[in-house]
Tab-separated table of C-alpha atoms (C1' of nucleotides) in Angstrom:
chain	number	residue	atom	x	y	z
A	223	MET	CA	-50.992	31.919	105.873
A	224	THR	CA	-49.304	30.153	108.741
A	225	ARG	CA	-46.811	27.627	107.497
A	226	VAL	CA	-46.095	24.476	109.538
A	227	LEU	CA	-43.284	22.028	108.846
A	228	VAL	CA	-44.124	18.452	109.911
A	229	VAL	CA	-41.133	16.143	110.397
A	230	ASP	CA	-42.004	12.476	110.911
A	231	ASP	CA	-40.711	9.319	109.290
A	232	GLU	CA	-43.933	7.365	109.811
A	233	PRO	CA	-46.094	8.106	106.760
A	234	GLN	CA	-49.455	7.569	108.428
A	235	ILE	CA	-48.694	9.940	111.282
A	236	ALA	CA	-47.293	12.538	108.927
A	237	ARG	CA	-50.381	12.130	106.787
A	238	ALA	CA	-52.760	12.468	109.732
A	239	LEU	CA	-51.006	15.626	110.875
A	240	ARG	CA	-50.982	17.076	107.398
A	241	ILE	CA	-54.720	16.478	106.934
A	242	ASN	CA	-55.670	17.841	110.340
A	243	LEU	CA	-53.519	20.920	109.998
A	244	ALA	CA	-54.624	21.623	106.456
A	245	ALA	CA	-58.256	21.357	107.576
A	246	ARG	CA	-57.548	24.121	110.121
A	247	GLY	CA	-56.201	26.356	107.441
A	248	TYR	CA	-52.483	25.855	107.956
A	249	ASP	CA	-50.051	25.595	105.077
A	250	VAL	CA	-48.286	22.273	105.655
A	251	LEU	CA	-44.866	21.046	104.565
A	252	VAL	CA	-43.781	17.477	105.281
A	253	ALA	CA	-40.283	16.031	105.700
A	254	HIS	CA	-39.466	12.412	106.455
A	255	THR	CA	-35.802	12.785	107.363
A	256	GLY	CA	-33.805	15.192	109.465
A	257	ARG	CA	-31.733	16.361	106.557
A	258	SER	CA	-34.699	17.177	104.353
A	259	ALA	CA	-36.276	18.936	107.330
A	260	LEU	CA	-33.289	21.261	107.626
A	261	ASP	CA	-33.332	21.893	103.882
A	262	LEU	CA	-37.055	22.602	103.807
A	263	ALA	CA	-36.796	24.918	106.785
A	264	ALA	CA	-34.027	26.893	105.106
A	265	ASP	CA	-35.901	27.208	101.831
A	266	ASN	CA	-39.433	27.834	103.077
A	267	ARG	CA	-39.051	29.511	106.462
A	268	PRO	CA	-41.943	27.855	108.289
A	269	ASP	CA	-43.662	29.585	111.194
A	270	LEU	CA	-43.587	26.458	113.348
A	271	VAL	CA	-41.966	23.004	113.306
A	272	LEU	CA	-43.587	19.782	114.524
A	273	LEU	CA	-40.682	17.399	115.022
A	274	ASP	CA	-40.720	13.676	115.712
A	275	LEU	CA	-37.526	12.626	117.482
A	276	GLY	CA	-37.255	9.127	116.028
A	277	LEU	CA	-35.763	9.971	112.652
A	278	PRO	CA	-33.810	7.512	110.529
A	279	ASP	CA	-30.832	9.664	109.642
A	280	LEU	CA	-30.097	12.249	112.313
A	281	ASP	CA	-30.554	12.453	116.027
A	282	GLY	CA	-33.550	14.602	116.813
A	283	VAL	CA	-31.625	16.838	119.186
A	284	ASP	CA	-29.189	17.643	116.393
A	285	VAL	CA	-32.096	18.712	114.229
A	286	ILE	CA	-33.201	21.067	116.994
A	287	THR	CA	-29.778	22.621	117.393
A	288	GLY	CA	-29.398	22.757	113.620
A	289	LEU	CA	-32.561	24.830	113.387
A	290	ARG	CA	-31.934	26.923	116.474
A	291	GLY	CA	-28.504	28.012	115.355
A	292	TRP	CA	-29.934	30.455	112.856
A	293	ASN	CA	-33.699	30.345	113.194
A	294	PRO	CA	-35.902	31.255	116.151
A	295	VAL	CA	-38.873	29.275	114.782
A	296	PRO	CA	-40.961	27.582	117.517
A	297	ILE	CA	-40.361	23.817	117.710
A	298	ILE	CA	-42.824	21.319	119.192
A	299	VAL	CA	-41.362	17.855	119.698
A	300	LEU	CA	-43.464	14.727	119.283
A	301	SER	CA	-42.093	11.534	120.734
A	302	ALA	CA	-43.173	8.056	121.661
A	303	GLY	CA	-40.659	7.762	124.476
A	304	THR	CA	-41.376	8.771	128.027
A	305	ASP	CA	-37.676	9.014	128.756
A	306	SER	CA	-37.272	12.005	131.015
A	307	THR	CA	-33.638	12.733	130.126
A	308	ARG	CA	-34.589	12.852	126.464
A	309	LYS	CA	-37.280	15.400	127.183
A	310	VAL	CA	-34.849	17.534	129.125
A	311	ALA	CA	-32.231	17.286	126.378
A	312	ALA	CA	-34.715	18.295	123.688
A	313	LEU	CA	-36.090	21.218	125.683
A	314	ASP	CA	-32.663	22.478	126.638
A	315	ALA	CA	-31.497	22.186	123.044
A	316	GLY	CA	-34.120	24.754	122.134
A	317	ALA	CA	-37.435	22.949	121.732
A	318	ASP	CA	-40.434	24.941	122.886
A	319	ASP	CA	-42.720	22.084	123.845
A	320	TYR	CA	-42.672	18.306	124.105
A	321	VAL	CA	-45.721	16.128	123.501
A	322	THR	CA	-45.654	12.384	124.081
A	323	LYS	CA	-47.514	9.985	121.822
A	324	PRO	CA	-50.286	9.121	121.848
A	325	PHE	CA	-51.642	12.642	122.025
A	326	GLY	CA	-55.028	14.163	121.401
A	327	MET	CA	-55.250	16.255	118.276
A	328	ASP	CA	-57.172	18.906	120.191
A	329	GLU	CA	-54.371	19.242	122.691
A	330	LEU	CA	-51.707	19.352	120.012
A	331	LEU	CA	-53.540	22.064	118.156
A	332	ALA	CA	-53.937	24.061	121.368
A	333	ARG	CA	-50.205	23.771	122.081
A	334	LEU	CA	-49.514	24.794	118.520
A	335	ARG	CA	-51.676	27.885	118.914
A	336	ALA	CA	-49.938	28.708	122.181
A	337	ALA	CA	-46.513	28.399	120.569
A	338	LEU	CA	-47.542	30.551	117.617
A	339	ARG	CA	-49.114	33.147	119.887
A	340	ARG	CA	-45.936	33.859	121.792
A	341	SER	CA	-43.643	33.687	118.787
A	342	THR	CA	-43.493	37.418	118.302
A	343	HIS	CA	-42.727	36.889	114.652
A	344	LEU	CA	-39.637	38.925	114.714
A	345	PRO	CA	-38.339	39.395	111.172
A	346	GLY	CA	-35.996	36.507	111.822
A	347	GLY	CA	-32.439	36.118	110.663
A	348	GLU	CA	-31.724	36.879	107.057
A	349	PRO	CA	-30.912	33.871	104.962
A	350	VAL	CA	-27.552	35.383	104.104
A	351	VAL	CA	-24.697	35.129	106.560
A	352	GLU	CA	-21.723	37.413	106.298
A	353	ALA	CA	-18.136	37.086	107.282
A	354	GLU	CA	-15.396	39.597	106.749
A	355	ALA	CA	-14.100	37.973	103.606
A	356	PHE	CA	-17.134	36.186	102.172
A	357	THR	CA	-20.939	35.929	102.234
A	358	VAL	CA	-23.137	32.847	102.254
A	359	ASP	CA	-26.703	32.883	100.903
A	360	LEU	CA	-28.376	29.900	102.513
A	361	THR	CA	-31.534	29.831	100.394
A	362	ALA	CA	-29.878	30.506	97.055
A	363	LYS	CA	-27.013	28.199	97.991
A	364	ARG	CA	-24.461	30.697	96.754
A	365	VAL	CA	-21.177	31.938	98.117
A	366	HIS	CA	-19.430	35.160	97.198
A	367	ARG	CA	-15.868	36.094	97.936
A	368	ASP	CA	-14.854	39.730	97.453
A	369	GLY	CA	-17.816	40.263	95.145
A	370	ALA	CA	-17.155	37.302	92.884
A	371	GLU	CA	-19.113	34.079	93.101
A	372	VAL	CA	-17.232	31.057	94.367
A	373	HIS	CA	-18.160	27.594	93.194
A	374	LEU	CA	-18.457	24.955	95.911
A	375	THR	CA	-18.786	21.204	95.473
A	376	PRO	CA	-21.741	19.477	97.183
A	377	THR	CA	-19.557	18.181	99.993
A	378	GLU	CA	-17.953	21.553	100.577
A	379	TRP	CA	-21.376	23.185	100.674
A	380	GLY	CA	-22.696	20.581	103.096
A	381	ILE	CA	-19.936	21.316	105.570
A	382	LEU	CA	-20.063	25.078	105.184
A	383	GLU	CA	-23.847	25.147	105.541
A	384	ILE	CA	-23.812	23.392	108.896
A	385	LEU	CA	-21.055	25.605	110.239
A	386	VAL	CA	-22.652	28.829	108.997
A	387	ARG	CA	-26.065	27.944	110.375
A	388	ASN	CA	-24.532	27.768	113.839
A	389	PRO	CA	-22.405	30.894	113.930
A	390	GLY	CA	-19.946	30.938	116.771
A	391	HIS	CA	-20.913	27.473	117.894
A	392	LEU	CA	-18.524	24.577	118.026
A	393	ILE	CA	-19.688	21.728	115.785
A	394	ALA	CA	-18.333	18.319	116.729
A	395	GLN	CA	-16.449	16.369	114.094
A	396	ARG	CA	-18.848	13.498	114.565
A	397	ARG	CA	-21.851	15.687	113.768
A	398	LEU	CA	-20.313	17.052	110.597
A	399	LEU	CA	-19.461	13.564	109.441
A	400	THR	CA	-22.866	12.059	110.154
A	401	GLU	CA	-24.766	14.961	108.621
A	402	VAL	CA	-22.684	15.233	105.469
A	403	TRP	CA	-21.558	11.670	104.793
A	404	GLY	CA	-24.140	9.637	106.699
A	405	PRO	CA	-24.671	8.024	110.091
A	406	THR	CA	-22.042	5.333	109.572
A	407	TYR	CA	-19.207	7.813	109.088
A	408	THR	CA	-17.998	8.743	112.510
A	409	ALA	CA	-14.263	8.100	112.401
A	410	GLU	CA	-13.224	9.505	109.024
A	411	THR	CA	-11.889	12.745	110.445
A	412	HIS	CA	-9.404	12.818	107.610
A	413	TYR	CA	-12.218	13.797	105.240
A	414	LEU	CA	-12.868	16.864	107.335
A	415	ARG	CA	-9.247	17.925	107.272
A	416	VAL	CA	-9.140	17.716	103.490
A	417	TYR	CA	-12.396	19.584	102.923
A	418	LEU	CA	-11.789	22.236	105.532
A	419	ALA	CA	-8.489	22.931	103.821
A	420	GLN	CA	-10.312	23.279	100.493
A	421	LEU	CA	-12.918	25.600	101.985
A	422	ARG	CA	-10.252	27.738	103.566
A	423	ARG	CA	-8.358	27.916	100.296
A	424	LYS	CA	-11.507	29.114	98.550
A	425	LEU	CA	-12.863	31.458	101.214
A	426	GLU	CA	-10.200	32.666	103.613
A	427	ARG	CA	-7.881	35.557	102.807
A	428	ASP	CA	-4.997	33.726	104.468
A	429	PRO	CA	-5.782	29.989	104.375
A	430	ALA	CA	-2.834	29.184	106.609
A	431	HIS	CA	-4.224	31.418	109.373
A	432	PRO	CA	-8.005	31.134	109.070
A	433	ARG	CA	-10.161	33.753	110.756
A	434	HIS	CA	-13.609	32.320	110.130
A	435	LEU	CA	-13.288	28.554	109.742
A	436	ILE	CA	-11.622	27.714	113.024
A	437	THR	CA	-10.312	24.341	114.152
A	438	GLU	CA	-10.801	23.352	117.765
A	439	PRO	CA	-8.265	20.528	118.051
A	440	GLY	CA	-9.724	17.276	119.229
A	441	MET	CA	-13.267	18.636	119.289
A	442	GLY	CA	-14.504	20.065	116.008
A	443	TYR	CA	-14.812	23.211	113.928
A	444	ARG	CA	-16.403	26.605	114.381
A	445	PHE	CA	-17.600	29.365	112.042
A	446	GLN	CA	-16.625	32.778	113.335
A	447	PRO	CA	-18.663	35.583	111.682
B	58	MET	CA	-32.501	36.795	140.101
B	59	THR	CA	-35.321	35.010	138.368
B	60	ARG	CA	-38.563	35.211	140.318
B	61	VAL	CA	-41.087	32.372	140.149
B	62	LEU	CA	-44.617	32.519	141.540
B	63	VAL	CA	-45.906	29.112	142.663
B	64	VAL	CA	-49.689	28.835	142.962
B	65	ASP	CA	-50.937	25.619	144.575
B	66	ASP	CA	-53.395	24.971	147.354
B	67	GLU	CA	-51.824	21.681	148.424
B	68	PRO	CA	-49.172	22.668	150.965
B	69	GLN	CA	-46.889	19.691	150.403
B	70	ILE	CA	-46.706	20.230	146.629
B	71	ALA	CA	-46.147	23.947	147.051
B	72	ARG	CA	-43.435	23.195	149.549
B	73	ALA	CA	-41.708	20.667	147.294
B	74	LEU	CA	-41.739	23.135	144.424
B	75	ARG	CA	-40.448	25.937	146.577
B	76	ILE	CA	-37.555	23.858	147.870
B	77	ASN	CA	-36.568	22.529	144.468
B	78	LEU	CA	-36.732	25.919	142.804
B	79	ALA	CA	-34.883	27.669	145.585
B	80	ALA	CA	-32.148	25.040	145.372
B	81	ARG	CA	-31.718	25.960	141.678
B	82	GLY	CA	-31.254	29.582	142.526
B	83	TYR	CA	-34.737	30.877	141.776
B	84	ASP	CA	-36.460	33.436	143.929
B	85	VAL	CA	-39.745	31.788	144.904
B	86	LEU	CA	-43.079	33.280	145.907
B	87	VAL	CA	-45.946	31.031	146.997
B	88	ALA	CA	-49.699	31.618	146.823
B	89	HIS	CA	-52.372	29.185	147.947
B	90	THR	CA	-55.414	30.834	146.383
B	91	GLY	CA	-56.208	32.387	143.061
B	92	ARG	CA	-56.897	35.789	144.557
B	93	SER	CA	-53.636	35.962	146.458
B	94	ALA	CA	-51.856	34.792	143.304
B	95	LEU	CA	-53.216	37.755	141.369
B	96	ASP	CA	-52.278	40.114	144.170
B	97	LEU	CA	-48.772	38.731	144.490
B	98	ALA	CA	-48.231	38.882	140.746
B	99	ALA	CA	-49.325	42.523	140.677
B	100	ASP	CA	-47.051	43.476	143.554
B	101	ASN	CA	-43.950	41.463	142.711
B	102	ARG	CA	-43.892	41.111	138.920
B	103	PRO	CA	-42.664	37.485	138.750
B	104	ASP	CA	-40.750	36.256	135.688
B	105	LEU	CA	-42.785	33.056	135.520
B	106	VAL	CA	-45.905	31.547	137.089
B	107	LEU	CA	-46.379	27.895	138.001
B	108	LEU	CA	-50.136	27.503	138.351
B	109	ASP	CA	-52.149	24.597	139.690
B	110	LEU	CA	-55.656	24.597	138.255
B	111	GLY	CA	-57.437	23.090	141.273
B	112	LEU	CA	-57.741	26.199	143.399
B	113	PRO	CA	-60.359	26.649	146.113
B	114	ASP	CA	-61.592	30.119	145.249
B	115	LEU	CA	-61.275	30.856	141.548
B	116	ASP	CA	-61.326	28.723	138.470
B	117	GLY	CA	-57.822	28.233	137.127
B	118	VAL	CA	-58.701	29.545	133.696
B	119	ASP	CA	-59.929	32.761	135.295
B	120	VAL	CA	-56.581	33.143	136.988
B	121	ILE	CA	-54.878	32.786	133.630
B	122	THR	CA	-57.073	35.399	131.979
B	123	GLY	CA	-56.686	37.619	135.031
B	124	LEU	CA	-52.934	37.544	134.633
B	125	ARG	CA	-52.881	37.732	130.863
B	126	GLY	CA	-55.043	40.818	130.833
B	127	TRP	CA	-52.156	43.021	131.793
B	128	ASN	CA	-49.079	40.832	132.096
B	129	PRO	CA	-47.240	38.819	129.436
B	130	VAL	CA	-45.524	36.636	132.056
B	131	PRO	CA	-45.069	32.993	130.989
B	132	ILE	CA	-47.535	30.643	132.718
B	133	ILE	CA	-46.990	26.913	133.162
B	134	VAL	CA	-50.093	25.037	134.321
B	135	LEU	CA	-49.854	22.043	136.629
B	136	SER	CA	-52.865	19.799	136.830
B	137	ALA	CA	-53.926	16.388	138.009
B	138	GLY	CA	-56.599	16.022	135.380
B	139	THR	CA	-56.022	14.484	132.000
B	140	ASP	CA	-59.129	16.152	130.690
B	141	SER	CA	-58.329	17.258	127.197
B	142	THR	CA	-60.881	20.065	127.010
B	143	ARG	CA	-59.449	21.552	130.165
B	144	LYS	CA	-55.967	21.577	128.668
B	145	VAL	CA	-57.248	23.245	125.538
B	146	ALA	CA	-59.132	25.830	127.564
B	147	ALA	CA	-56.092	26.647	129.675
B	148	LEU	CA	-53.744	26.915	126.704
B	149	ASP	CA	-56.153	29.037	124.703
B	150	ALA	CA	-56.721	31.281	127.703
B	151	GLY	CA	-53.044	32.176	127.540
B	152	ALA	CA	-51.083	29.464	129.324
B	153	ASP	CA	-47.714	28.680	127.782
B	154	ASP	CA	-47.421	25.065	128.848
B	155	TYR	CA	-49.453	22.389	130.581
B	156	VAL	CA	-47.903	19.646	132.720
B	157	THR	CA	-49.979	16.824	134.151
B	158	LYS	CA	-49.284	15.391	137.583
B	159	PRO	CA	-47.423	13.352	138.473
B	160	PHE	CA	-44.483	14.977	136.714
B	161	GLY	CA	-40.738	14.606	136.986
B	162	MET	CA	-38.979	17.536	138.570
B	163	ASP	CA	-36.282	17.385	135.881
B	164	GLU	CA	-38.867	17.757	133.169
B	165	LEU	CA	-40.645	20.581	134.914
B	166	LEU	CA	-37.402	22.462	135.361
B	167	ALA	CA	-36.547	21.961	131.691
B	168	ARG	CA	-39.957	23.297	130.629
B	169	LEU	CA	-39.446	26.192	132.982
B	170	ARG	CA	-36.083	26.975	131.409
B	171	ALA	CA	-37.635	26.748	127.951
B	172	ALA	CA	-40.414	29.155	128.907
B	173	LEU	CA	-37.963	31.612	130.442
B	174	ARG	CA	-35.663	31.387	127.454
B	175	ARG	CA	-38.479	32.374	125.134
B	176	SER	CA	-39.609	35.295	127.221
B	177	THR	CA	-36.285	36.863	128.076
B	178	HIS	CA	-33.982	36.088	125.213
B	179	LEU	CA	-36.067	35.999	122.077
B	180	PRO	CA	-33.357	35.182	119.562
B	181	GLY	CA	-32.772	31.751	121.091
B	182	GLY	CA	-31.242	31.951	124.517
B	183	GLU	CA	-27.769	30.718	125.244
B	184	PRO	CA	-27.188	29.094	128.580
B	185	VAL	CA	-24.186	31.040	129.758
B	186	VAL	CA	-22.829	30.325	133.181
B	187	GLU	CA	-21.063	33.203	134.809
B	188	ALA	CA	-18.451	33.425	137.468
B	189	GLU	CA	-16.809	36.550	138.730
B	190	ALA	CA	-13.753	36.198	136.552
B	191	PHE	CA	-14.960	34.184	133.564
B	192	THR	CA	-18.030	33.063	131.592
B	193	VAL	CA	-18.821	29.659	130.116
B	194	ASP	CA	-21.106	29.275	127.081
B	195	LEU	CA	-22.218	25.676	127.242
B	196	THR	CA	-23.820	25.435	123.800
B	197	ALA	CA	-21.163	27.273	121.837
B	198	LYS	CA	-18.472	25.580	123.909
B	199	ARG	CA	-16.647	28.821	124.522
B	200	VAL	CA	-14.986	30.350	127.544
B	201	HIS	CA	-14.214	34.020	128.057
B	202	ARG	CA	-11.956	35.517	130.664
B	203	ASP	CA	-12.184	39.284	131.202
B	204	GLY	CA	-13.695	39.686	127.746
B	205	ALA	CA	-11.059	37.717	125.882
B	206	GLU	CA	-11.667	34.198	124.640
B	207	VAL	CA	-9.716	31.460	126.353
B	208	HIS	CA	-8.785	28.317	124.481
B	209	LEU	CA	-9.389	25.036	126.294
B	210	THR	CA	-8.187	21.576	125.330
B	211	PRO	CA	-10.784	18.778	125.069
B	212	THR	CA	-9.848	17.359	128.445
B	213	GLU	CA	-9.960	20.738	130.127
B	214	TRP	CA	-13.353	21.415	128.603
B	215	GLY	CA	-14.677	18.020	129.653
B	216	ILE	CA	-13.816	18.666	133.274
B	217	LEU	CA	-15.041	22.260	133.304
B	218	GLU	CA	-18.320	21.325	131.630
B	219	ILE	CA	-19.220	18.776	134.294
B	220	LEU	CA	-18.361	21.142	137.116
B	221	VAL	CA	-20.195	24.100	135.593
B	222	ARG	CA	-23.308	22.077	134.807
B	223	ASN	CA	-23.580	21.345	138.525
B	224	PRO	CA	-22.925	24.734	140.062
B	225	GLY	CA	-22.239	24.626	143.754
B	226	HIS	CA	-22.374	20.849	143.862
B	227	LEU	CA	-19.499	18.633	144.881
B	228	ILE	CA	-18.414	16.329	142.057
B	229	ALA	CA	-16.555	13.208	143.164
B	230	GLN	CA	-13.120	12.553	141.704
B	231	ARG	CA	-14.330	9.171	140.539
B	232	ARG	CA	-17.144	10.734	138.528
B	233	LEU	CA	-14.889	13.229	136.823
B	234	LEU	CA	-12.434	10.507	135.914
B	235	THR	CA	-14.991	8.076	134.552
B	236	GLU	CA	-16.876	10.716	132.583
B	237	VAL	CA	-13.837	12.354	131.032
B	238	TRP	CA	-11.350	9.509	130.656
B	239	GLY	CA	-13.619	6.468	130.641
B	240	PRO	CA	-15.042	3.887	133.005
B	241	THR	CA	-11.704	2.185	133.642
B	242	TYR	CA	-10.070	5.301	135.038
B	243	THR	CA	-10.954	5.508	138.694
B	244	ALA	CA	-7.619	5.851	140.461
B	245	GLU	CA	-5.731	8.357	138.329
B	246	THR	CA	-6.436	11.277	140.630
B	247	HIS	CA	-3.126	12.733	139.548
B	248	TYR	CA	-4.689	13.648	136.192
B	249	LEU	CA	-7.257	15.760	137.980
B	250	ARG	CA	-4.644	17.634	139.926
B	251	VAL	CA	-2.741	18.497	136.751
B	252	TYR	CA	-5.806	19.612	134.808
B	253	LEU	CA	-7.444	21.514	137.639
B	254	ALA	CA	-4.192	23.420	137.990
B	255	GLN	CA	-4.267	24.214	134.273
B	256	LEU	CA	-7.887	25.344	134.438
B	257	ARG	CA	-7.157	27.569	137.392
B	258	ARG	CA	-4.163	29.068	135.630
B	259	LYS	CA	-6.355	29.890	132.634
B	260	LEU	CA	-9.493	31.035	134.451
B	261	GLU	CA	-8.830	32.152	138.007
B	262	ARG	CA	-7.535	35.614	138.847
B	263	ASP	CA	-5.320	34.138	141.554
B	264	PRO	CA	-4.645	30.509	140.656
B	265	ALA	CA	-2.989	29.834	144.004
B	266	HIS	CA	-6.161	30.843	145.846
B	267	PRO	CA	-9.011	29.731	143.598
B	268	ARG	CA	-12.446	31.232	144.180
B	269	HIS	CA	-14.481	29.231	141.682
B	270	LEU	CA	-12.747	25.904	141.099
B	271	ILE	CA	-12.619	24.610	144.640
B	272	THR	CA	-10.898	21.470	145.917
B	273	GLU	CA	-12.671	19.431	148.562
B	274	PRO	CA	-9.752	17.392	149.902
B	275	GLY	CA	-10.256	13.680	149.699
B	276	MET	CA	-13.635	14.021	147.994
B	277	GLY	CA	-13.677	15.958	144.775
B	278	TYR	CA	-14.087	19.378	143.226
B	279	ARG	CA	-16.774	22.044	143.158
B	280	PHE	CA	-17.627	24.977	140.888
B	281	GLN	CA	-18.610	28.041	142.860
B	282	PRO	CA	-20.452	30.614	140.684
C	189	DG	C1'	-13.507	6.856	73.805
C	190	DC	C1'	-11.684	10.915	75.922
C	191	DC	C1'	-11.748	14.397	79.349
C	192	DG	C1'	-12.463	16.751	83.633
C	193	DG	C1'	-14.399	17.539	88.053
C	194	DG	C1'	-15.285	15.602	92.406
C	195	DC	C1'	-14.151	12.309	95.921
C	196	DC	C1'	-11.248	9.217	98.465
C	197	DT	C1'	-6.721	7.661	100.107
C	198	DG	C1'	-1.966	7.603	101.516
C	199	DA	C1'	2.400	9.754	103.118
C	200	DC	C1'	4.834	13.127	105.685
C	201	DG	C1'	6.261	16.744	108.946
C	202	DC	C1'	4.709	19.707	112.510
C	203	DC	C1'	2.835	20.993	116.708
C	204	DG	C1'	-0.259	20.795	120.566
C	205	DT	C1'	-1.944	17.691	123.961
C	206	DC	C1'	-1.705	13.975	127.101
C	207	DT	C1'	0.811	11.237	130.112
C	208	DT	C1'	4.174	10.379	133.448
C	209	DG	C1'	7.556	11.249	136.935
C	210	DA	C1'	9.769	13.966	140.607
C	211	DC	C1'	9.532	17.219	144.347
C	212	DG	C1'	7.921	20.280	147.974
C	213	DA	C1'	3.943	22.095	150.818
C	214	DC	C1'	0.325	21.220	153.724
C	215	DG	C1'	-2.844	19.042	156.957
C	216	DC	C1'	-3.965	15.145	159.815
C	217	DC	C1'	-3.001	11.784	163.230
C	218	DA	C1'	-0.360	8.876	166.183
D	195	DT	C1'	7.450	15.722	166.530
D	196	DG	C1'	7.650	12.525	162.900
D	197	DG	C1'	5.218	9.828	159.424
D	198	DC	C1'	1.797	9.531	155.972
D	199	DG	C1'	-1.295	10.714	152.426
D	200	DT	C1'	-3.165	14.253	149.499
D	201	DC	C1'	-2.503	18.158	146.875
D	202	DG	C1'	-0.207	21.575	143.715
D	203	DT	C1'	3.548	22.523	140.590
D	204	DC	C1'	6.869	21.914	137.027
D	205	DA	C1'	9.127	19.677	133.301
D	206	DA	C1'	10.062	16.294	129.724
D	207	DG	C1'	8.935	12.835	126.562
D	208	DA	C1'	5.487	10.094	123.934
D	209	DC	C1'	1.658	10.271	121.231
D	210	DG	C1'	-1.826	11.510	118.106
D	211	DG	C1'	-4.315	15.006	115.614
D	212	DC	C1'	-3.772	18.376	112.113
D	213	DG	C1'	-2.601	20.576	107.612
D	214	DT	C1'	-0.724	19.745	103.220
D	215	DC	C1'	0.238	17.700	98.915
D	216	DA	C1'	-0.105	14.395	95.428
D	217	DG	C1'	-2.025	10.572	93.112
D	218	DG	C1'	-5.729	7.315	91.794
D	219	DC	C1'	-10.550	6.174	91.172
D	220	DC	C1'	-15.223	6.902	89.601
D	221	DC	C1'	-18.708	8.904	86.942
D	222	DG	C1'	-21.008	12.072	83.891
D	223	DG	C1'	-20.514	15.182	79.760
D	224	DC	C1'	-18.852	15.839	75.180
DNA sequence: GCCGGGCCTGACGCCGTCTTGACGACGCCA
DNA sequence: TGGCGTCGTCAAGACGGCGTCAGGCCCGGC
C-alpha cells in the first residue's frame, strides 16, 4: 500500500488530508512538527511526503534538505504564502511540487498521483550508513565501531543523525543547534565543540585527526563517508 | 546542453519564454501548434517540454498523451484556466507539473529545474557549477580543483557563492560587500581585492591571468563558466 | 539517601582567519 | 609626460574560533 506522510501543524488541515487520503486507499502517517516528520520518515519510509512549510520548530526548507540528504522520496509542499522566493527556495532545496493554499483536493490528489508515477521507486538508500571506522543504523538507532556496539547519549545521537543523513554535505552550526537543542539556541557553538569532541572520541580511530566528522571552521560540520 | 521545447500559440509568450530560457543557457525549440510540437519532439528529443494547453489544432491533453506514448520526457503545462478538472486531466494524462498564468518567471524556472533534476539525476540532483579548472557544489558547499578538494574560508566561500550563483553576470562591488560583510560595508573595496586574489590563487590555473573570476574595473566582478 | 550518567559551563592554549598597511603595476586623462 | 585612481600582491599583527580538560549541576535509578 502506498504510504503518505502528512506534515502540518494545523490539526484540522492534517485531519482533512488524512481522511481524504485514507478514503483513496493511501496509508497515512501524520506529523505536526518538523522533527517528528524527520523521525517518522526515517522509521517508516513513506512513498511520498506532503509538507506544510509553516512549522513551529524547524524551517520548512531545512526539513526538505534533511529528507533529501538520504532519501529520494517525492516531496509536495503545501503553503499559504504566495512568496515567490520561498517557492524557488523550496523547489531548489529538493521539493518536487509546490501547491498554494487554498487548493482543491482533486488537484492535490492529481499532483500526488503524478509525483508517485514518476518516482521510479528505486530501492532507495539503505537505512544504515557506513564509514571506514563505524556504521550507523538510522532506523534501529544503533552505532557500531569495529564490530562492537557504541552507546551514544541522546544529544550525541541527535548531532550524528543529522550529519549522517546528509553525507558529504556541510551542515551549518546554526542548523545543528536549532534541530538538536531548539530554535532559540543559535549562538551556543560551544556545545557543538564539546559534543563533536565526544563523538570523535567514541567513533574516530584518531580523534585528534578526524576523517569522518570534519570541522569547517566558521561554517559548520560535515560527515565524510 | 539542456534542450527545452516550448509549445505556445501566442507569439509574445513563446518569445518571452525563449528569451528567458536562452539567457539561462538552455537550448530552446519553439512550436506554435500541437502537431508541430509532436514532430519537433520526435526529431529533436528535448529534455523537457513546456506546453500551453490552448492550442489551435489539437487538444492539449492529446498532445500530452501523444508525447507520453513513446517518450518519458518531463512535461510542464502552462495554462490560463483555473479549471480544476482540466488540471486533473492534464496531470493524469502524464503531465509532470501544471502552472497557471500569470506566473513568475523565477517560479517557472525553479519548477523546470525540479523537473529536470528528477528526470536526469534520480538520486536527488546536486546543483554543481562547473568551470574549466574547478567545480563548485552549492548544496554540499564543496569546491574541487582538478579532482582534489580545495578548502575555502567562510569569507572566500561567501564571495564565490554569490558569483557562481549568477554565472556570467556582473556583480557590483557594493553588493558583494554588503552581502558578505554586512550592510555597513560599502567602501572597503580593498577586502575584495585581497579575497579575489586568494580565490584565484586557489582556483585558477594561472592566477595572474584569470579565466573565470574576472575583474570589471571600477564596477565589480564576474564568474565566467 | 547515595550514586552515576548526562548535560552545561568555564578556563586555557593553539592556530587559522580576518584585517590592515605598504608598495608597485597598470590604465586613463589632462 | 606626469598625476591620479584602481587593482594586485605581500606581509604582519590582531582577533576569534576551535579543541581539550575539568568541575559542577541536575535528575533518575537503586
